[in-house]
XYZ file of C-alpha atoms in Angstrom:
559
model
C -78.657 55.853 -13.227
C -74.737 56.765 -13.096
C -74.860 56.698 -9.372
C -76.239 53.466 -9.335
C -74.000 52.038 -11.474
C -70.958 53.572 -9.445
C -72.371 52.135 -6.257
C -72.399 48.553 -7.931
C -68.770 49.052 -9.184
C -67.737 50.121 -6.010
C -69.809 46.991 -4.385
C -67.940 44.524 -6.852
C -64.480 46.091 -6.043
C -64.986 45.777 -2.516
C -66.007 42.046 -2.600
C -62.976 41.357 -4.654
C -60.519 43.174 -2.867
C -62.159 41.531 0.199
C -60.784 38.085 -1.227
C -57.260 39.066 -1.939
C -55.038 37.631 0.899
C -52.573 40.519 0.889
C -53.733 43.616 2.966
C -55.125 46.443 0.965
C -55.569 49.852 2.455
C -56.696 52.886 0.820
C -56.501 56.661 2.190
C -57.591 59.934 1.030
C -55.290 62.715 0.028
C -54.386 63.711 3.509
C -53.660 59.990 4.663
C -57.320 59.294 6.281
C -58.300 55.687 5.687
C -61.071 55.240 3.314
C -60.910 51.631 2.945
C -59.125 48.486 4.645
C -59.786 44.893 3.455
C -59.798 41.797 5.905
C -56.416 40.502 5.057
C -55.183 43.923 6.188
C -57.311 44.074 9.462
C -55.573 40.704 10.361
C -52.167 41.660 9.272
C -51.924 45.166 10.995
C -54.055 43.960 14.022
C -56.623 46.775 13.477
C -59.595 46.980 15.753
C -62.721 49.041 15.999
C -63.527 51.745 13.574
C -60.736 53.131 11.673
C -62.462 54.732 8.787
C -61.488 58.340 8.548
C -58.659 57.863 10.977
C -54.810 58.306 10.162
C -52.806 55.067 9.552
C -50.046 56.149 12.169
C -52.524 56.695 14.705
C -54.089 53.362 14.446
C -50.882 51.250 13.583
C -47.214 51.892 14.860
C -44.547 50.837 12.722
C -40.986 49.968 14.120
C -37.483 49.610 12.463
C -36.501 46.521 14.184
C -32.691 47.261 13.869
C -33.102 50.422 16.185
C -36.173 49.675 17.985
C -37.692 53.033 16.788
C -40.931 53.967 15.440
C -40.916 55.152 11.881
C -42.970 56.834 9.526
C -45.584 54.832 7.604
C -44.792 54.524 3.558
C -48.473 56.256 3.165
C -47.192 59.569 4.627
C -44.021 59.594 2.502
C -45.828 58.530 -0.606
C -48.118 61.709 -0.207
C -45.272 63.848 0.624
C -43.240 62.699 -2.101
C -45.521 61.732 -4.538
C -43.910 58.753 -5.637
C -44.614 54.881 -4.452
C -42.672 54.038 -1.327
C -41.684 50.920 0.188
C -41.230 49.655 3.782
C -37.489 49.186 4.692
C -35.976 45.916 5.657
C -36.136 44.659 9.031
C -39.416 46.446 9.747
C -43.081 46.013 11.274
C -45.259 45.541 13.900
C -44.252 45.127 17.618
C -46.950 43.184 19.386
C -47.664 43.735 23.133
C -46.501 40.083 23.916
C -43.087 41.068 22.519
C -43.330 39.145 19.285
C -42.920 40.785 15.813
C -44.441 40.790 12.565
C -42.147 41.701 9.514
C -43.848 43.724 7.073
C -43.449 44.190 3.227
C -45.345 47.244 2.159
C -45.663 49.441 -1.133
C -47.587 52.674 -0.836
C -48.451 54.430 -4.203
C -50.284 57.909 -4.754
C -53.488 57.888 -6.373
C -53.241 60.747 -9.015
C -56.379 62.087 -10.341
C -56.845 63.377 -14.175
C -56.010 66.983 -13.267
C -52.709 65.333 -12.010
C -53.839 66.077 -8.220
C -52.945 63.549 -5.713
C -56.538 62.113 -4.438
C -55.188 59.619 -2.151
C -52.932 56.299 -1.899
C -53.179 52.698 -2.280
C -51.186 50.449 -0.178
C -50.186 46.940 -0.266
C -49.216 44.898 2.811
C -47.797 41.513 3.380
C -46.790 39.369 6.433
C -43.135 38.140 5.355
C -42.267 37.040 8.959
C -41.924 33.604 8.027
C -39.645 34.190 4.891
C -37.914 36.698 6.775
C -36.954 34.505 9.717
C -35.799 31.816 7.300
C -33.487 35.015 5.500
C -32.258 35.671 8.753
C -31.369 31.950 9.593
C -29.730 32.040 6.341
C -27.721 35.058 7.057
C -26.736 33.669 10.260
C -25.697 30.251 8.723
C -23.543 32.025 6.022
C -21.923 34.339 8.520
C -20.894 31.281 10.526
C -19.333 29.470 7.605
C -17.769 32.750 6.594
C -16.284 32.998 9.956
C -14.933 29.306 9.876
C -13.884 30.015 6.375
C -11.966 33.074 7.644
C -10.699 31.468 10.668
C -9.529 28.073 9.705
C -5.486 27.806 9.779
C -5.536 26.223 6.163
C -5.482 28.319 3.482
C -8.401 28.033 1.077
C -9.354 29.487 -2.230
C -12.364 29.149 -4.128
C -11.855 29.088 -7.990
C -14.122 29.402 -10.916
C -14.273 27.111 -14.003
C -11.915 29.736 -15.355
C -9.416 29.340 -12.721
C -9.968 32.720 -11.495
C -9.793 33.290 -7.777
C -13.526 34.278 -6.532
C -12.554 34.216 -2.792
C -9.905 33.501 -0.261
C -9.478 33.225 3.501
C -7.313 35.114 5.856
C -4.547 32.019 6.047
C -4.441 31.821 2.072
C -3.669 35.805 2.182
C -1.121 35.121 4.552
C 0.602 31.904 2.545
C 0.460 33.956 -0.866
C 1.369 37.404 0.654
C -1.682 39.022 -0.762
C -5.011 40.699 0.119
C -8.318 39.739 -1.138
C -9.255 42.648 -2.995
C -6.029 42.392 -5.303
C -6.531 38.380 -5.740
C -10.187 37.905 -6.460
C -10.230 37.905 -10.249
C -6.750 36.610 -10.804
C -5.199 33.268 -11.361
C -3.137 31.475 -8.853
C 0.308 32.211 -10.354
C -0.323 36.023 -10.716
C -1.213 35.989 -7.327
C 1.713 34.119 -5.925
C 4.048 36.034 -8.476
C 5.386 32.785 -9.796
C 8.306 32.936 -11.550
C 6.761 31.120 -14.611
C 3.938 33.375 -14.848
C 5.904 36.938 -14.761
C 6.110 37.602 -18.378
C 3.094 36.121 -20.244
C 0.646 35.346 -17.067
C -0.459 32.464 -15.206
C -0.705 29.644 -17.819
C 0.914 31.351 -20.393
C 4.445 31.008 -19.447
C 7.077 28.872 -20.818
C 7.042 26.231 -18.206
C 3.456 26.581 -17.067
C 2.663 23.428 -18.898
C 4.919 21.676 -16.263
C 3.491 23.180 -13.354
C 1.213 20.811 -11.374
C -0.750 23.778 -9.748
C -1.766 24.704 -13.207
C -2.254 21.090 -14.422
C -4.815 19.951 -11.648
C -6.645 23.285 -11.649
C -7.276 22.791 -15.616
C -8.147 19.114 -15.064
C -10.502 19.868 -12.287
C -12.189 22.701 -14.239
C -12.708 20.296 -17.079
C -13.825 17.382 -15.375
C -17.664 16.491 -15.663
C -17.868 14.929 -12.441
C -16.197 15.128 -9.289
C -12.755 15.571 -8.881
C -10.316 15.063 -6.031
C -6.565 15.102 -5.766
C -3.606 15.903 -3.360
C -0.071 16.829 -4.463
C 3.066 18.782 -3.115
C 4.571 21.423 -5.033
C 7.435 23.563 -4.991
C 6.811 27.493 -6.126
C 9.352 29.989 -6.847
C 8.616 33.629 -6.067
C 10.115 36.094 -7.840
C 10.004 39.017 -5.251
C 12.533 37.426 -2.673
C 13.602 34.558 -4.818
C 12.270 32.192 -2.269
C 11.137 28.379 -2.747
C 8.034 27.515 -1.047
C 6.728 24.141 -0.827
C 2.895 23.783 -0.472
C 0.576 20.832 0.094
C -2.382 21.252 -1.975
C -5.829 19.672 -2.121
C -8.093 20.171 -4.940
C -11.891 19.385 -4.999
C -14.707 20.394 -7.227
C -18.111 21.496 -5.993
C -21.379 22.445 -7.936
C -22.351 26.332 -7.756
C -25.541 27.115 -9.251
C -24.834 27.018 -13.137
C -21.177 27.123 -12.719
C -18.606 24.763 -10.866
C -16.202 26.031 -8.403
C -12.831 24.611 -7.373
C -12.174 24.377 -3.649
C -8.574 24.528 -3.206
C -6.826 23.977 0.184
C -3.124 25.112 0.863
C -0.687 24.117 3.751
C 2.684 25.816 3.866
C 4.925 22.544 4.486
C 8.450 24.283 3.670
C 9.761 24.085 7.109
C 8.813 20.031 6.974
C 10.847 19.967 3.626
C 13.754 21.716 5.155
C 13.538 19.030 8.083
C 12.981 16.249 5.853
C 16.139 17.378 3.636
C 18.235 17.884 7.018
C 17.068 14.471 8.178
C 18.028 12.635 5.019
C 21.395 14.604 5.226
C 21.903 13.297 8.786
C 20.818 9.961 7.572
C 23.164 9.378 4.813
C 26.086 10.794 7.453
C 24.844 8.140 9.820
C 24.631 5.349 7.268
C 28.249 6.325 6.072
C 29.478 6.345 9.604
C 27.805 2.819 9.868
C 29.081 1.705 6.854
C 32.664 2.778 7.953
C 32.096 1.093 11.620
C 30.949 -1.969 9.891
C 34.115 -1.973 7.299
C 36.278 -1.163 10.435
C 34.935 -4.064 12.403
C 35.291 -6.547 9.436
C 38.983 -5.328 8.812
C 39.931 -5.376 12.401
C 38.251 -9.273 12.770
C 40.041 -10.259 9.825
C 43.410 -8.716 11.020
C 42.774 -10.289 14.394
C 41.538 -13.736 13.290
C 44.654 -14.407 11.343
C 47.061 -14.443 14.101
C 44.444 -16.069 16.399
C 43.814 -19.005 14.129
C 47.696 -19.180 13.963
C 47.891 -19.263 17.567
C 45.360 -21.989 17.634
C 47.386 -24.188 15.133
C 50.379 -23.676 16.654
C 48.919 -24.654 20.243
C 47.706 -27.986 18.467
C 50.887 -28.499 16.924
C 52.716 -28.117 20.220
C 50.211 -30.529 22.106
C 51.350 -33.222 19.596
C 54.872 -33.124 20.910
C 56.151 -34.449 24.094
C 54.760 -32.506 26.981
C 54.568 -32.630 30.810
C 50.996 -32.705 32.404
C 51.320 -29.269 33.570
C 52.571 -27.816 30.345
C 49.759 -29.858 28.305
C 46.907 -28.341 30.915
C 48.566 -24.816 30.091
C 48.408 -25.095 26.656
C 44.745 -26.515 26.875
C 43.785 -23.462 28.837
C 45.598 -21.302 26.095
C 43.939 -22.752 23.342
C 40.472 -22.869 25.085
C 40.869 -18.963 25.631
C 42.084 -18.666 21.949
C 39.107 -20.461 20.502
C 36.570 -18.552 22.581
C 38.048 -15.126 21.493
C 38.052 -16.560 18.102
C 34.640 -17.290 18.189
C 33.774 -13.684 19.272
C 35.777 -12.339 16.286
C 33.746 -14.550 13.905
C 30.308 -13.394 15.113
C 31.507 -9.541 14.876
C 32.747 -10.438 11.294
C 29.678 -12.314 10.238
C 27.555 -9.536 11.941
C 29.388 -6.804 10.194
C 28.903 -8.745 6.691
C 25.368 -9.204 7.350
C 24.809 -5.234 8.492
C 26.665 -4.110 5.298
C 24.787 -6.649 2.890
C 28.114 -8.230 1.805
C 27.612 -11.768 3.164
C 26.772 -13.872 -0.047
C 25.390 -17.456 0.606
C 26.823 -20.338 -1.614
C 24.646 -22.615 -3.492
C 26.048 -26.145 -3.643
C 24.729 -29.575 -3.793
C 25.517 -31.148 -0.267
C 24.837 -34.516 1.766
C 22.169 -33.123 4.415
C 22.218 -36.089 6.565
C 25.852 -36.022 6.742
C 25.792 -32.547 7.813
C 23.308 -32.927 10.437
C 25.142 -35.997 12.123
C 28.445 -34.063 11.980
C 26.909 -31.099 14.003
C 25.373 -33.420 16.590
C 28.656 -35.087 16.929
C 30.576 -32.001 17.594
C 28.080 -30.814 20.618
C 28.062 -34.531 22.093
C 31.114 -34.207 24.276
C 29.785 -30.823 25.307
C 26.411 -31.906 26.531
C 27.989 -35.034 28.262
C 30.599 -33.067 30.279
C 27.328 -31.216 31.733
C 25.426 -34.459 32.487
C 23.021 -33.737 29.331
C 21.554 -35.854 26.586
C 21.461 -34.614 23.397
C 18.933 -36.578 21.034
C 18.238 -36.620 17.290
C 14.772 -37.035 15.911
C 15.106 -36.873 12.121
C 12.378 -37.672 9.852
C 12.372 -40.791 7.670
C 11.464 -38.789 4.549
C 14.147 -36.148 4.897
C 16.125 -35.940 1.488
C 19.515 -37.113 1.450
C 20.762 -34.411 -0.785
C 19.965 -30.818 -1.240
C 21.122 -27.521 -2.652
C 22.097 -24.345 -0.525
C 24.863 -23.178 1.902
C 25.890 -25.962 4.015
C 28.466 -24.078 5.917
C 25.711 -21.459 7.019
C 23.242 -24.102 7.893
C 25.673 -25.804 10.172
C 26.290 -22.259 11.684
C 22.668 -22.029 12.508
C 22.218 -25.103 14.147
C 25.792 -24.766 15.952
C 24.378 -21.428 17.468
C 21.002 -22.594 18.601
C 22.365 -26.066 19.775
C 25.332 -24.088 21.793
C 22.787 -21.976 23.351
C 20.499 -24.669 24.492
C 23.336 -26.582 26.269
C 24.638 -23.309 27.633
C 21.104 -22.441 29.380
C 20.736 -26.047 30.199
C 21.724 -27.471 33.844
C 19.768 -30.771 33.665
C 17.627 -32.747 31.167
C 18.905 -32.320 27.690
C 18.538 -31.165 24.130
C 16.357 -32.586 21.471
C 17.239 -31.732 17.452
C 14.343 -32.461 15.298
C 14.102 -31.911 11.475
C 10.925 -32.800 9.427
C 9.784 -32.095 6.113
C 7.326 -29.363 5.532
C 5.375 -27.219 2.968
C 4.695 -23.465 3.120
C 2.528 -21.920 0.184
C 2.713 -25.009 -1.704
C 6.552 -25.331 -1.533
C 8.804 -27.726 0.139
C 10.471 -26.801 3.084
C 12.792 -28.212 5.746
C 11.699 -27.680 9.578
C 14.264 -27.668 12.337
C 13.500 -27.117 16.127
C 15.780 -27.357 18.902
C 14.218 -28.283 22.300
C 15.909 -27.874 25.847
C 15.024 -28.134 29.278
C 16.942 -25.322 30.326
C 15.971 -22.338 32.510
C 13.557 -20.850 29.928
C 12.301 -17.285 29.539
C 9.189 -15.432 30.426
C 6.999 -14.050 27.732
C 8.161 -10.590 28.233
C 11.675 -11.360 27.500
C 11.229 -12.789 23.981
C 11.212 -9.608 22.452
C 14.802 -9.212 23.469
C 15.923 -12.008 21.322
C 17.416 -11.920 17.976
C 18.753 -8.064 18.527
C 22.605 -7.530 18.197
C 24.250 -7.222 21.283
C 21.389 -8.155 23.413
C 20.532 -11.024 26.178
C 17.543 -11.700 28.101
C 19.338 -10.979 31.443
C 22.505 -8.779 31.440
C 23.729 -11.101 34.291
C 23.855 -14.077 31.980
C 26.525 -12.613 29.992
C 28.940 -12.939 33.093
C 27.312 -16.250 34.100
C 27.327 -17.934 30.733
C 29.385 -15.715 28.336
C 28.682 -14.810 24.847
C 28.446 -11.464 22.798
C 24.754 -11.669 22.223
C 25.157 -11.874 18.502
C 24.461 -15.588 18.109
C 20.860 -15.521 17.701
C 20.903 -12.214 15.599
C 23.297 -13.604 12.955
C 20.789 -16.714 13.063
C 17.923 -14.613 12.323
C 19.670 -12.812 9.484
C 21.090 -16.075 7.661
C 17.782 -17.740 8.037
C 16.203 -14.326 6.330
C 18.867 -14.582 3.693
C 17.645 -18.110 2.840
C 14.258 -17.003 2.613
C 13.099 -18.809 5.730
C 11.745 -17.898 8.999
C 12.883 -18.266 12.741
C 10.437 -18.772 15.738
C 10.920 -19.366 19.661
C 8.458 -20.277 22.517
C 9.626 -20.418 26.204
C 8.403 -20.883 29.743
C 10.724 -19.793 32.527
C 11.447 -22.799 34.449
C 10.573 -25.334 31.542
C 12.858 -24.775 28.679
C 12.724 -23.368 25.277
C 11.917 -24.433 21.825
C 14.021 -22.515 19.171
C 12.876 -23.315 15.687
C 13.409 -22.471 11.953
C 12.317 -23.473 8.428
C 14.058 -22.958 4.991
C 13.180 -23.839 1.668
C 13.807 -27.341 0.539
C 15.762 -27.501 -2.931
C 16.272 -31.630 -3.091
C 18.807 -32.841 -5.800
C 20.314 -36.201 -6.608
C 23.897 -35.962 -5.561
C 26.339 -33.786 -3.675
C 29.140 -31.517 -5.541
C 32.384 -33.033 -5.308
C 33.881 -29.719 -4.609
C 32.161 -29.161 -1.202
C 34.549 -28.453 1.666
C 33.319 -29.222 5.092
C 34.713 -26.149 6.414
C 34.961 -25.601 10.285
C 32.545 -23.293 12.251
C 33.994 -21.983 15.267
C 31.404 -22.204 18.091
C 33.385 -24.620 20.426
C 30.908 -24.953 23.487
C 33.719 -26.661 24.956
C 36.934 -26.571 23.229
C 38.311 -29.844 21.587
C 41.288 -31.101 23.366
C 44.211 -33.406 21.877
C 42.473 -33.392 18.347
C 44.292 -34.871 15.339
C 42.096 -32.894 12.812
C 44.081 -30.449 10.644
C 41.662 -27.875 9.117
C 42.841 -26.073 5.797
C 42.396 -22.758 7.122
C 44.853 -23.510 9.880
C 47.383 -25.472 8.143
C 47.295 -22.488 5.413
C 48.438 -20.319 8.331
C 51.505 -22.257 9.575
C 53.924 -20.208 7.450
C 52.476 -17.195 8.448
C 52.763 -18.121 12.048
C 56.373 -19.494 11.824
C 57.500 -16.082 10.239
C 55.634 -14.420 13.081
C 57.638 -16.162 15.724
C 60.834 -15.683 13.870
C 60.813 -12.181 13.966
């Protein structure tokens, strides 16, 4: 009866083990196979009658790292009388060169008398899992290689602001080694002056430290945190100040939060920027001194030259021979031309230094426009050119602003138009306009002169610049007129434009805000602007500034 029950139990156990998906193999006390289920036959590739044979004779297990055959865990379990597992990266090598990674555990079966009766072994095919692990290890190694090789210093900081990892570049920047940095705070690693006594975050000035502040903010943030800042750190060891550009970002890491800190040593850049600032300050000081020198020299030269013009005008009113009158007119022409150049340099130096101030007086716009045109009529007629005015009917009579500078702008543009036009003429157009809801005055000076190609337009409005270097010799001028024009219009909160075509002429335009008023101020003096495309001859005008200099000239002549 007991034999029948034992046979029944064995049959039931066999059926039960046969349905298990893991391989199960049972041996006797010397290692001969007594039982193997279907899963083990499939996993281990067993064929034929294997009952009663030793495991190592029917299945070879290899260490894939060394490609050497190794003992099965069954043999070790019998010898050592303990459960033995299969080492990692081991399994079966198939004839086609493929591998099956195995996980195996062999456990000795011990009887009631304490003697080993055999072993039970569990085999599992872990090929798919192991390949995923190897791929993951490969990816981790790849990322680690990048992490170590990148030129930017990288630190990984936990939510307690302790460093958990850093790359080679960070070691170089912080002048430390990974084994001494991990587990410590940034200031302690760097040996920051604020951290020496009480540790990073506890020093007297740590609360003002940008690095400490941003790390604490990142650690306390509930969402993502990203920021960039520059920080100067004072190292105690060598008393150096090191500038770092720091980027901080948070990433989730399992149940914790990690803070990624990137470091770039910008100390050399900061030194360069400081030297650049110093050089800039020196250059600006030199430029200011140059401008002051030009302004002073222009004043010193303009005073006697203006006196010369006045004295020549005074002499021209006396009885002279034709030869004397021609000589004096030539002298006056040269003096006024030189005075124009000095005035341009003086205005340019004032504009460059920011010392030129605009007046804001009420004046008669129409009177000023007609005065400007009439002063150029003779010059145009002498070249056989027409000069026409196209003034809109709705122009205001009176406006507020700097009448002298508006006339100066118009004089510059009209003089250039006459200078570079050999046939045809010049048309001056003024209309009302509107920009951004505010009223404006729109001026344009069109000529039928030599014009310019598109590539040359970029050279305009630059100091001491002309489109063609030869034009200085052909037409004269310093190349400052258009630059001064642009600067003056900019001071008036307006704008300048130009369009041109070679051989067909040019259109220079500008606009300024229009501030209409009801009347002109009584104190407005219509001072002269020295442009003189062709000098006036035999004039009876006596400008105030020339009259004021008569005493100076007489004093100089009497020395």
